[in-house]
Amino acid sequence: MYGHIHIILKDLILTAFGEKTWKAILQRSGCNEELVLNVVAHPDSVTLALVGATCEETKLSAEQALEAFGRHFVLFVLRSGNARFLKAQGSTLPTFLANVNSLHNQLERDHPNAMFPYMEVNYDGTSNFLDLHYLSTRANLSSVVAGVVKEAGRLLFGLDVSMASQPTVRYFRKDAEESRAVSWRVSWTTLDEPPPLPMVPKPKRMSVAALHWAMIDFSSLIQQIACIPQCNPGLDALDSEASRKYDQVLRQVCSVDILLRAVPAKCVAAAWCDPHLESCIEFWETSQGSSKHYEVSQDASFVDVFVSHSWSAPDDWSDKMGPDVDYAEVKATTLAVMAKDYAQSFRSLSEWTDATFWVDKACIAQDHPELKALSIKLLEQFIQKCDSMCVLFTWTYLERLWCVYELACVLIHKPPHKVYLQTELFVKEETLPLYVEAVRGFSLANTKCCKEEDRKVLEAKIEEEYVSTKHFEQLVQATAIALMARSMAFRAGRSPALYATFFHPWAKLARDIGMAELADALECCRCIEWRRATSLNSSASGSVKRAPTQKSSYSKSSYGKVTGTDARHQSKSS
């Protein structure tokens, strides 16, 4: 059991009962304070002794103690500097609860051998109540969950939350018999005076991921008791890196080998808890670059991941995502997820900060006009030198001409399983319809660009490489549908409701726009069965292991269903 749990327990006791009670708990349990508060794994017997002593000294029942712990967990997470992260999960309580699954999806990437709980929220959009269905791999968690939901409602949304148990939905009933599933009618009223968010103690900061993982680990006992140094952007040099690089280009012939640059993930990507997150947010706040950004990147002969993205947030970003959700912050944290995915496939998770990205602002000399112009002309060659492409896929991505150009290039040179749509924080119930309509209505003529002459560059590329504009547009639509379905598959495997919400619309869209074979392929996908079949229960903690092939289990075959062959055959060069 991780020491985080003991730290939270101590904080709860000191806050609610005082130092004397905490000392009595230590004495009754026979635990040494210095040892139990060390943030390492402890024997389960230590945690059980502390929890048992807590119930004895506070006169709380196990159920009351667990609900109090759930409430204090929220308070502790906020005090640890994670308020912005939690508020990014939703601007209302129903949205927040529905998006907890997205948080769990991200945490599963950090802990690939774990299966996190699932929440299903049924809400009509107007009432002051909702139905909440909760499923976990572990039993008897209802008291902790109730505490978390009530305190999150109070502190994040200024609500007085009540929870009444009710029968579980049909497909959870077997789990309910084993005390692993529970359902509530959750109702709320607005508090007259919403409580202020807790002050953050400095300099102490603990991550949501670490705290949440500790909570998941702690839950394995409940049935028995019924960070990276900030990247230095480089010092200003007398002779700029861009100037030296341009002189080198003038002296040699093969510009792509000279101009290819890569930026380490740690300079542009950060988890929500990482101390260098602020510098990464600053990087993503504007497209305007300078010599200090160029000097963050390094010469490279090969790059792990080409990052395709739009610098501008969608116009309705605040309406759809919430006023507290920072576009730059989401991009930085999403890229950290991509780096971790890549590292797990080719290195190890602990080495994710060493993954390399090609990002325009850092890898093109923005304040050297001649070098910038040369680099832009070499964009396609840069893509060829990258192993994979990561698309930060907002619902307006396909409206940006240069984004579409990058997609056109990568579809010529890369197989579809090398293209990753990072959508975890972007796709919610509120935004999914926007994605579907963006793909349905995609047209090259409707793309936007700052300079109209840029459009001629893309048109020339399509004329050179593809049969026609119409065929290219169909390829983009088919690609987006197949890759969005792949991106949604693991999320959809959690329940029939999530399958209907996030996966089925892509099969329906394929059929609606005349791509019957692609629709047939997607309708053959059994996301729920795949998730169940590739999950192996752990005897110790109830965790599961995912098969490594699940990531793209149907991408190649369904991608080729557009014309009955590989979709890249719609290009002249293939």
PDB file of C-alpha atoms in Angstrom, residues 281-493:
ATOM      1  CA  ILE A 281       1.925  25.932 -21.335  1.00  0.00           C
ATOM      2  CA  GLU A 282       3.879  29.078 -22.162  1.00  0.00           C
ATOM      3  CA  PHE A 283       5.291  27.345 -25.252  1.00  0.00           C
ATOM      4  CA  TRP A 284       1.831  26.393 -26.549  1.00  0.00           C
ATOM      5  CA  GLU A 285       0.109  29.710 -25.811  1.00  0.00           C
ATOM      6  CA  THR A 286       1.178  31.328 -29.087  1.00  0.00           C
ATOM      7  CA  SER A 287       2.578  30.309 -32.459  1.00  0.00           C
ATOM      8  CA  GLN A 288       5.086  33.169 -32.342  1.00  0.00           C
ATOM      9  CA  GLY A 289       8.531  31.654 -31.971  1.00  0.00           C
ATOM     10  CA  SER A 290      12.007  33.034 -31.383  1.00  0.00           C
ATOM     11  CA  SER A 291      15.608  31.886 -31.278  1.00  0.00           C
ATOM     12  CA  LYS A 292      15.169  30.503 -27.753  1.00  0.00           C
ATOM     13  CA  HIS A 293      12.472  28.107 -28.994  1.00  0.00           C
ATOM     14  CA  TYR A 294      14.606  26.982 -31.955  1.00  0.00           C
ATOM     15  CA  GLU A 295      17.540  26.332 -29.638  1.00  0.00           C
ATOM     16  CA  VAL A 296      15.399  23.980 -27.553  1.00  0.00           C
ATOM     17  CA  SER A 297      15.391  21.579 -30.520  1.00  0.00           C
ATOM     18  CA  GLN A 298      18.416  19.605 -31.681  1.00  0.00           C
ATOM     19  CA  ASP A 299      19.789  18.331 -34.968  1.00  0.00           C
ATOM     20  CA  ALA A 300      18.336  14.934 -35.794  1.00  0.00           C
ATOM     21  CA  SER A 301      18.588  12.264 -38.456  1.00  0.00           C
ATOM     22  CA  PHE A 302      15.282  10.730 -37.362  1.00  0.00           C
ATOM     23  CA  VAL A 303      12.328  11.860 -35.219  1.00  0.00           C
ATOM     24  CA  ASP A 304       9.893   9.720 -33.255  1.00  0.00           C
ATOM     25  CA  VAL A 305       6.663  11.684 -33.741  1.00  0.00           C
ATOM     26  CA  PHE A 306       5.531  14.486 -36.059  1.00  0.00           C
ATOM     27  CA  VAL A 307       2.986  16.666 -34.222  1.00  0.00           C
ATOM     28  CA  SER A 308       0.130  17.978 -36.357  1.00  0.00           C
ATOM     29  CA  HIS A 309      -2.100  20.538 -34.677  1.00  0.00           C
ATOM     30  CA  SER A 310      -3.899  23.852 -34.968  1.00  0.00           C
ATOM     31  CA  TRP A 311      -2.463  26.754 -33.000  1.00  0.00           C
ATOM     32  CA  SER A 312      -5.895  28.328 -32.680  1.00  0.00           C
ATOM     33  CA  ALA A 313      -8.437  26.848 -30.291  1.00  0.00           C
ATOM     34  CA  PRO A 314     -11.940  26.324 -31.702  1.00  0.00           C
ATOM     35  CA  ASP A 315     -14.026  29.494 -31.404  1.00  0.00           C
ATOM     36  CA  ASP A 316     -16.487  27.685 -29.133  1.00  0.00           C
ATOM     37  CA  TRP A 317     -13.756  26.133 -26.957  1.00  0.00           C
ATOM     38  CA  SER A 318     -14.877  27.795 -23.714  1.00  0.00           C
ATOM     39  CA  ASP A 319     -18.540  26.962 -24.330  1.00  0.00           C
ATOM     40  CA  LYS A 320     -17.856  23.298 -25.027  1.00  0.00           C
ATOM     41  CA  MET A 321     -14.923  22.614 -22.716  1.00  0.00           C
ATOM     42  CA  GLY A 322     -15.565  25.075 -19.893  1.00  0.00           C
ATOM     43  CA  PRO A 323     -14.086  28.499 -19.100  1.00  0.00           C
ATOM     44  CA  ASP A 324     -11.390  27.046 -16.843  1.00  0.00           C
ATOM     45  CA  VAL A 325      -9.949  24.682 -19.460  1.00  0.00           C
ATOM     46  CA  ASP A 326      -6.791  26.091 -21.046  1.00  0.00           C
ATOM     47  CA  TYR A 327      -6.196  24.994 -24.662  1.00  0.00           C
ATOM     48  CA  ALA A 328      -2.413  25.296 -24.292  1.00  0.00           C
ATOM     49  CA  GLU A 329      -2.476  23.230 -21.108  1.00  0.00           C
ATOM     50  CA  VAL A 330      -4.551  20.490 -22.710  1.00  0.00           C
ATOM     51  CA  LYS A 331      -2.130  20.317 -25.656  1.00  0.00           C
ATOM     52  CA  ALA A 332       0.892  20.005 -23.371  1.00  0.00           C
ATOM     53  CA  THR A 333      -0.679  17.280 -21.231  1.00  0.00           C
ATOM     54  CA  THR A 334      -2.087  15.419 -24.235  1.00  0.00           C
ATOM     55  CA  LEU A 335       1.371  15.263 -25.802  1.00  0.00           C
ATOM     56  CA  ALA A 336       2.690  13.794 -22.559  1.00  0.00           C
ATOM     57  CA  VAL A 337       0.181  10.964 -23.020  1.00  0.00           C
ATOM     58  CA  MET A 338       1.408  10.487 -26.603  1.00  0.00           C
ATOM     59  CA  ALA A 339       5.029  10.385 -25.443  1.00  0.00           C
ATOM     60  CA  LYS A 340       4.154   7.779 -22.814  1.00  0.00           C
ATOM     61  CA  ASP A 341       2.286   5.656 -25.362  1.00  0.00           C
ATOM     62  CA  TYR A 342       5.267   5.813 -27.705  1.00  0.00           C
ATOM     63  CA  ALA A 343       7.780   5.077 -24.956  1.00  0.00           C
ATOM     64  CA  GLN A 344       5.829   2.019 -23.794  1.00  0.00           C
ATOM     65  CA  SER A 345       5.858   0.661 -27.348  1.00  0.00           C
ATOM     66  CA  PHE A 346       9.519   1.261 -28.161  1.00  0.00           C
ATOM     67  CA  ARG A 347      11.393   1.978 -24.923  1.00  0.00           C
ATOM     68  CA  SER A 348       9.988   2.001 -21.399  1.00  0.00           C
ATOM     69  CA  LEU A 349       7.440   4.227 -19.695  1.00  0.00           C
ATOM     70  CA  SER A 350      10.093   5.793 -17.472  1.00  0.00           C
ATOM     71  CA  GLU A 351      11.888   7.102 -20.582  1.00  0.00           C
ATOM     72  CA  TRP A 352       8.912   9.000 -22.021  1.00  0.00           C
ATOM     73  CA  THR A 353      10.631  12.377 -21.658  1.00  0.00           C
ATOM     74  CA  ASP A 354      13.303  11.209 -24.120  1.00  0.00           C
ATOM     75  CA  ALA A 355      10.797  10.666 -26.933  1.00  0.00           C
ATOM     76  CA  THR A 356      11.351  13.221 -29.695  1.00  0.00           C
ATOM     77  CA  PHE A 357       8.767  15.401 -31.420  1.00  0.00           C
ATOM     78  CA  TRP A 358       8.783  17.519 -34.548  1.00  0.00           C
ATOM     79  CA  VAL A 359       6.884  20.685 -33.626  1.00  0.00           C
ATOM     80  CA  ASP A 360       6.894  23.602 -36.058  1.00  0.00           C
ATOM     81  CA  LYS A 361       7.568  26.334 -33.489  1.00  0.00           C
ATOM     82  CA  ALA A 362      10.672  24.603 -32.119  1.00  0.00           C
ATOM     83  CA  CYS A 363      11.963  22.845 -35.243  1.00  0.00           C
ATOM     84  CA  ILE A 364      11.667  25.724 -37.734  1.00  0.00           C
ATOM     85  CA  ALA A 365      13.605  28.954 -37.174  1.00  0.00           C
ATOM     86  CA  GLN A 366      10.641  31.292 -36.783  1.00  0.00           C
ATOM     87  CA  ASP A 367      12.650  34.532 -36.710  1.00  0.00           C
ATOM     88  CA  HIS A 368      14.969  33.724 -39.643  1.00  0.00           C
ATOM     89  CA  PRO A 369      12.881  34.361 -42.814  1.00  0.00           C
ATOM     90  CA  GLU A 370      15.187  32.587 -45.279  1.00  0.00           C
ATOM     91  CA  LEU A 371      15.623  29.490 -43.149  1.00  0.00           C
ATOM     92  CA  LYS A 372      11.917  29.426 -42.315  1.00  0.00           C
ATOM     93  CA  ALA A 373      10.977  29.499 -46.007  1.00  0.00           C
ATOM     94  CA  LEU A 374      13.400  26.664 -46.774  1.00  0.00           C
ATOM     95  CA  SER A 375      12.035  24.568 -43.911  1.00  0.00           C
ATOM     96  CA  ILE A 376       8.402  25.013 -44.938  1.00  0.00           C
ATOM     97  CA  LYS A 377       9.265  23.743 -48.422  1.00  0.00           C
ATOM     98  CA  LEU A 378      10.786  20.641 -46.815  1.00  0.00           C
ATOM     99  CA  LEU A 379       7.729  19.844 -44.676  1.00  0.00           C
ATOM    100  CA  GLU A 380       6.898  16.676 -46.597  1.00  0.00           C
ATOM    101  CA  GLN A 381      10.475  15.395 -46.292  1.00  0.00           C
ATOM    102  CA  PHE A 382      10.400  16.110 -42.559  1.00  0.00           C
ATOM    103  CA  ILE A 383       7.256  13.982 -42.261  1.00  0.00           C
ATOM    104  CA  GLN A 384       9.024  11.129 -44.054  1.00  0.00           C
ATOM    105  CA  LYS A 385      11.835  11.309 -41.492  1.00  0.00           C
ATOM    106  CA  CYS A 386       9.387  10.870 -38.598  1.00  0.00           C
ATOM    107  CA  ASP A 387       8.323   7.415 -37.466  1.00  0.00           C
ATOM    108  CA  SER A 388       4.721   8.359 -36.606  1.00  0.00           C
ATOM    109  CA  MET A 389       2.280  11.248 -36.655  1.00  0.00           C
ATOM    110  CA  CYS A 390       0.339  12.508 -33.649  1.00  0.00           C
ATOM    111  CA  VAL A 391      -2.716  14.590 -34.469  1.00  0.00           C
ATOM    112  CA  LEU A 392      -4.065  16.835 -31.706  1.00  0.00           C
ATOM    113  CA  PHE A 393      -7.495  16.335 -33.189  1.00  0.00           C
ATOM    114  CA  THR A 394      -9.902  19.093 -32.237  1.00  0.00           C
ATOM    115  CA  TRP A 395     -13.291  19.325 -33.906  1.00  0.00           C
ATOM    116  CA  THR A 396     -12.009  22.193 -36.099  1.00  0.00           C
ATOM    117  CA  TYR A 397      -8.767  20.481 -37.165  1.00  0.00           C
ATOM    118  CA  LEU A 398     -10.110  19.643 -40.629  1.00  0.00           C
ATOM    119  CA  GLU A 399     -10.939  23.314 -41.212  1.00  0.00           C
ATOM    120  CA  ARG A 400      -7.237  24.290 -41.209  1.00  0.00           C
ATOM    121  CA  LEU A 401      -5.597  24.070 -44.624  1.00  0.00           C
ATOM    122  CA  TRP A 402      -2.087  23.379 -43.338  1.00  0.00           C
ATOM    123  CA  CYS A 403      -3.394  20.621 -41.082  1.00  0.00           C
ATOM    124  CA  VAL A 404      -5.041  19.006 -44.094  1.00  0.00           C
ATOM    125  CA  TYR A 405      -1.791  19.399 -46.067  1.00  0.00           C
ATOM    126  CA  GLU A 406       0.130  17.540 -43.347  1.00  0.00           C
ATOM    127  CA  LEU A 407      -2.523  14.833 -43.365  1.00  0.00           C
ATOM    128  CA  ALA A 408      -2.273  14.579 -47.162  1.00  0.00           C
ATOM    129  CA  CYS A 409       1.485  14.078 -46.914  1.00  0.00           C
ATOM    130  CA  VAL A 410       1.366  11.508 -44.144  1.00  0.00           C
ATOM    131  CA  LEU A 411      -1.270   9.400 -45.926  1.00  0.00           C
ATOM    132  CA  ILE A 412       1.117   9.091 -48.860  1.00  0.00           C
ATOM    133  CA  HIS A 413       4.149   8.105 -46.823  1.00  0.00           C
ATOM    134  CA  LYS A 414       2.857   6.326 -43.712  1.00  0.00           C
ATOM    135  CA  PRO A 415       0.565   3.330 -43.113  1.00  0.00           C
ATOM    136  CA  PRO A 416      -2.579   4.210 -41.139  1.00  0.00           C
ATOM    137  CA  HIS A 417      -1.430   2.498 -37.943  1.00  0.00           C
ATOM    138  CA  LYS A 418       1.363   5.085 -37.733  1.00  0.00           C
ATOM    139  CA  VAL A 419      -1.165   7.914 -37.382  1.00  0.00           C
ATOM    140  CA  TYR A 420      -2.487   8.535 -33.858  1.00  0.00           C
ATOM    141  CA  LEU A 421      -5.413  10.799 -33.096  1.00  0.00           C
ATOM    142  CA  GLN A 422      -5.025  12.130 -29.560  1.00  0.00           C
ATOM    143  CA  THR A 423      -8.602  12.851 -28.522  1.00  0.00           C
ATOM    144  CA  GLU A 424      -8.916  11.787 -24.880  1.00  0.00           C
ATOM    145  CA  LEU A 425      -9.402  15.279 -23.436  1.00  0.00           C
ATOM    146  CA  PHE A 426     -11.111  16.709 -26.519  1.00  0.00           C
ATOM    147  CA  VAL A 427     -13.911  14.198 -27.110  1.00  0.00           C
ATOM    148  CA  LYS A 428     -16.822  14.432 -24.701  1.00  0.00           C
ATOM    149  CA  GLU A 429     -20.530  13.889 -25.126  1.00  0.00           C
ATOM    150  CA  GLU A 430     -20.853  17.622 -25.821  1.00  0.00           C
ATOM    151  CA  THR A 431     -18.181  17.665 -28.541  1.00  0.00           C
ATOM    152  CA  LEU A 432     -18.631  14.298 -30.265  1.00  0.00           C
ATOM    153  CA  PRO A 433     -21.472  15.559 -32.530  1.00  0.00           C
ATOM    154  CA  LEU A 434     -19.163  18.384 -33.652  1.00  0.00           C
ATOM    155  CA  TYR A 435     -16.575  15.835 -34.747  1.00  0.00           C
ATOM    156  CA  VAL A 436     -19.131  13.782 -36.651  1.00  0.00           C
ATOM    157  CA  GLU A 437     -20.416  16.825 -38.527  1.00  0.00           C
ATOM    158  CA  ALA A 438     -16.883  18.082 -39.226  1.00  0.00           C
ATOM    159  CA  VAL A 439     -16.014  14.800 -40.945  1.00  0.00           C
ATOM    160  CA  ARG A 440     -19.383  14.572 -42.705  1.00  0.00           C
ATOM    161  CA  GLY A 441     -19.036  18.063 -44.152  1.00  0.00           C
ATOM    162  CA  PHE A 442     -15.328  18.022 -44.952  1.00  0.00           C
ATOM    163  CA  SER A 443     -14.504  19.883 -48.148  1.00  0.00           C
ATOM    164  CA  LEU A 444     -11.180  21.190 -49.343  1.00  0.00           C
ATOM    165  CA  ALA A 445     -12.888  24.345 -50.564  1.00  0.00           C
ATOM    166  CA  ASN A 446     -14.012  25.170 -47.018  1.00  0.00           C
ATOM    167  CA  THR A 447     -10.572  24.963 -45.410  1.00  0.00           C
ATOM    168  CA  LYS A 448      -9.102  28.160 -43.975  1.00  0.00           C
ATOM    169  CA  CYS A 449      -5.631  29.643 -44.327  1.00  0.00           C
ATOM    170  CA  CYS A 450      -3.962  32.925 -43.436  1.00  0.00           C
ATOM    171  CA  LYS A 451      -2.503  33.387 -46.919  1.00  0.00           C
ATOM    172  CA  GLU A 452      -4.585  32.412 -49.911  1.00  0.00           C
ATOM    173  CA  GLU A 453      -1.455  31.561 -51.918  1.00  0.00           C
ATOM    174  CA  ASP A 454      -0.895  28.696 -49.465  1.00  0.00           C
ATOM    175  CA  ARG A 455      -3.968  27.027 -50.949  1.00  0.00           C
ATOM    176  CA  LYS A 456      -2.104  26.607 -54.233  1.00  0.00           C
ATOM    177  CA  VAL A 457       0.555  24.551 -52.437  1.00  0.00           C
ATOM    178  CA  LEU A 458      -2.019  22.023 -51.221  1.00  0.00           C
ATOM    179  CA  GLU A 459      -3.861  21.964 -54.545  1.00  0.00           C
ATOM    180  CA  ALA A 460      -0.575  21.235 -56.321  1.00  0.00           C
ATOM    181  CA  LYS A 461       0.162  18.402 -53.885  1.00  0.00           C
ATOM    182  CA  ILE A 462      -3.257  16.846 -54.499  1.00  0.00           C
ATOM    183  CA  GLU A 463      -2.888  17.239 -58.259  1.00  0.00           C
ATOM    184  CA  GLU A 464       0.517  15.560 -58.087  1.00  0.00           C
ATOM    185  CA  GLU A 465      -0.284  12.683 -55.742  1.00  0.00           C
ATOM    186  CA  TYR A 466      -4.028  11.947 -55.855  1.00  0.00           C
ATOM    187  CA  VAL A 467      -6.508  10.933 -58.521  1.00  0.00           C
ATOM    188  CA  SER A 468      -8.750  13.931 -57.898  1.00  0.00           C
ATOM    189  CA  THR A 469      -9.860  16.373 -55.227  1.00  0.00           C
ATOM    190  CA  LYS A 470     -13.008  14.319 -54.685  1.00  0.00           C
ATOM    191  CA  HIS A 471     -11.012  11.130 -54.104  1.00  0.00           C
ATOM    192  CA  PHE A 472      -8.741  12.971 -51.694  1.00  0.00           C
ATOM    193  CA  GLU A 473     -11.721  14.289 -49.723  1.00  0.00           C
ATOM    194  CA  GLN A 474     -13.155  10.768 -49.505  1.00  0.00           C
ATOM    195  CA  LEU A 475      -9.813   9.480 -48.271  1.00  0.00           C
ATOM    196  CA  VAL A 476      -9.677  12.130 -45.547  1.00  0.00           C
ATOM    197  CA  GLN A 477     -13.221  11.257 -44.460  1.00  0.00           C
ATOM    198  CA  ALA A 478     -12.499   7.523 -44.417  1.00  0.00           C
ATOM    199  CA  THR A 479      -9.256   8.062 -42.534  1.00  0.00           C
ATOM    200  CA  ALA A 480     -10.902  10.265 -39.929  1.00  0.00           C
ATOM    201  CA  ILE A 481     -13.755   7.789 -39.400  1.00  0.00           C
ATOM    202  CA  ALA A 482     -11.463   4.764 -39.066  1.00  0.00           C
ATOM    203  CA  LEU A 483      -8.976   6.494 -36.773  1.00  0.00           C
ATOM    204  CA  MET A 484     -11.665   8.083 -34.616  1.00  0.00           C
ATOM    205  CA  ALA A 485     -13.283   4.668 -34.232  1.00  0.00           C
ATOM    206  CA  ARG A 486      -9.914   3.219 -33.228  1.00  0.00           C
ATOM    207  CA  SER A 487      -9.405   6.062 -30.766  1.00  0.00           C
ATOM    208  CA  MET A 488     -12.837   5.476 -29.211  1.00  0.00           C
ATOM    209  CA  ALA A 489     -12.701   1.666 -29.141  1.00  0.00           C
ATOM    210  CA  PHE A 490     -11.148   1.187 -25.705  1.00  0.00           C
ATOM    211  CA  ARG A 491     -13.407   3.796 -24.128  1.00  0.00           C
ATOM    212  CA  ALA A 492     -16.426   2.208 -25.829  1.00  0.00           C
ATOM    213  CA  GLY A 493     -15.473  -1.190 -24.433  1.00  0.00           C
TER     214      GLY A 493
END
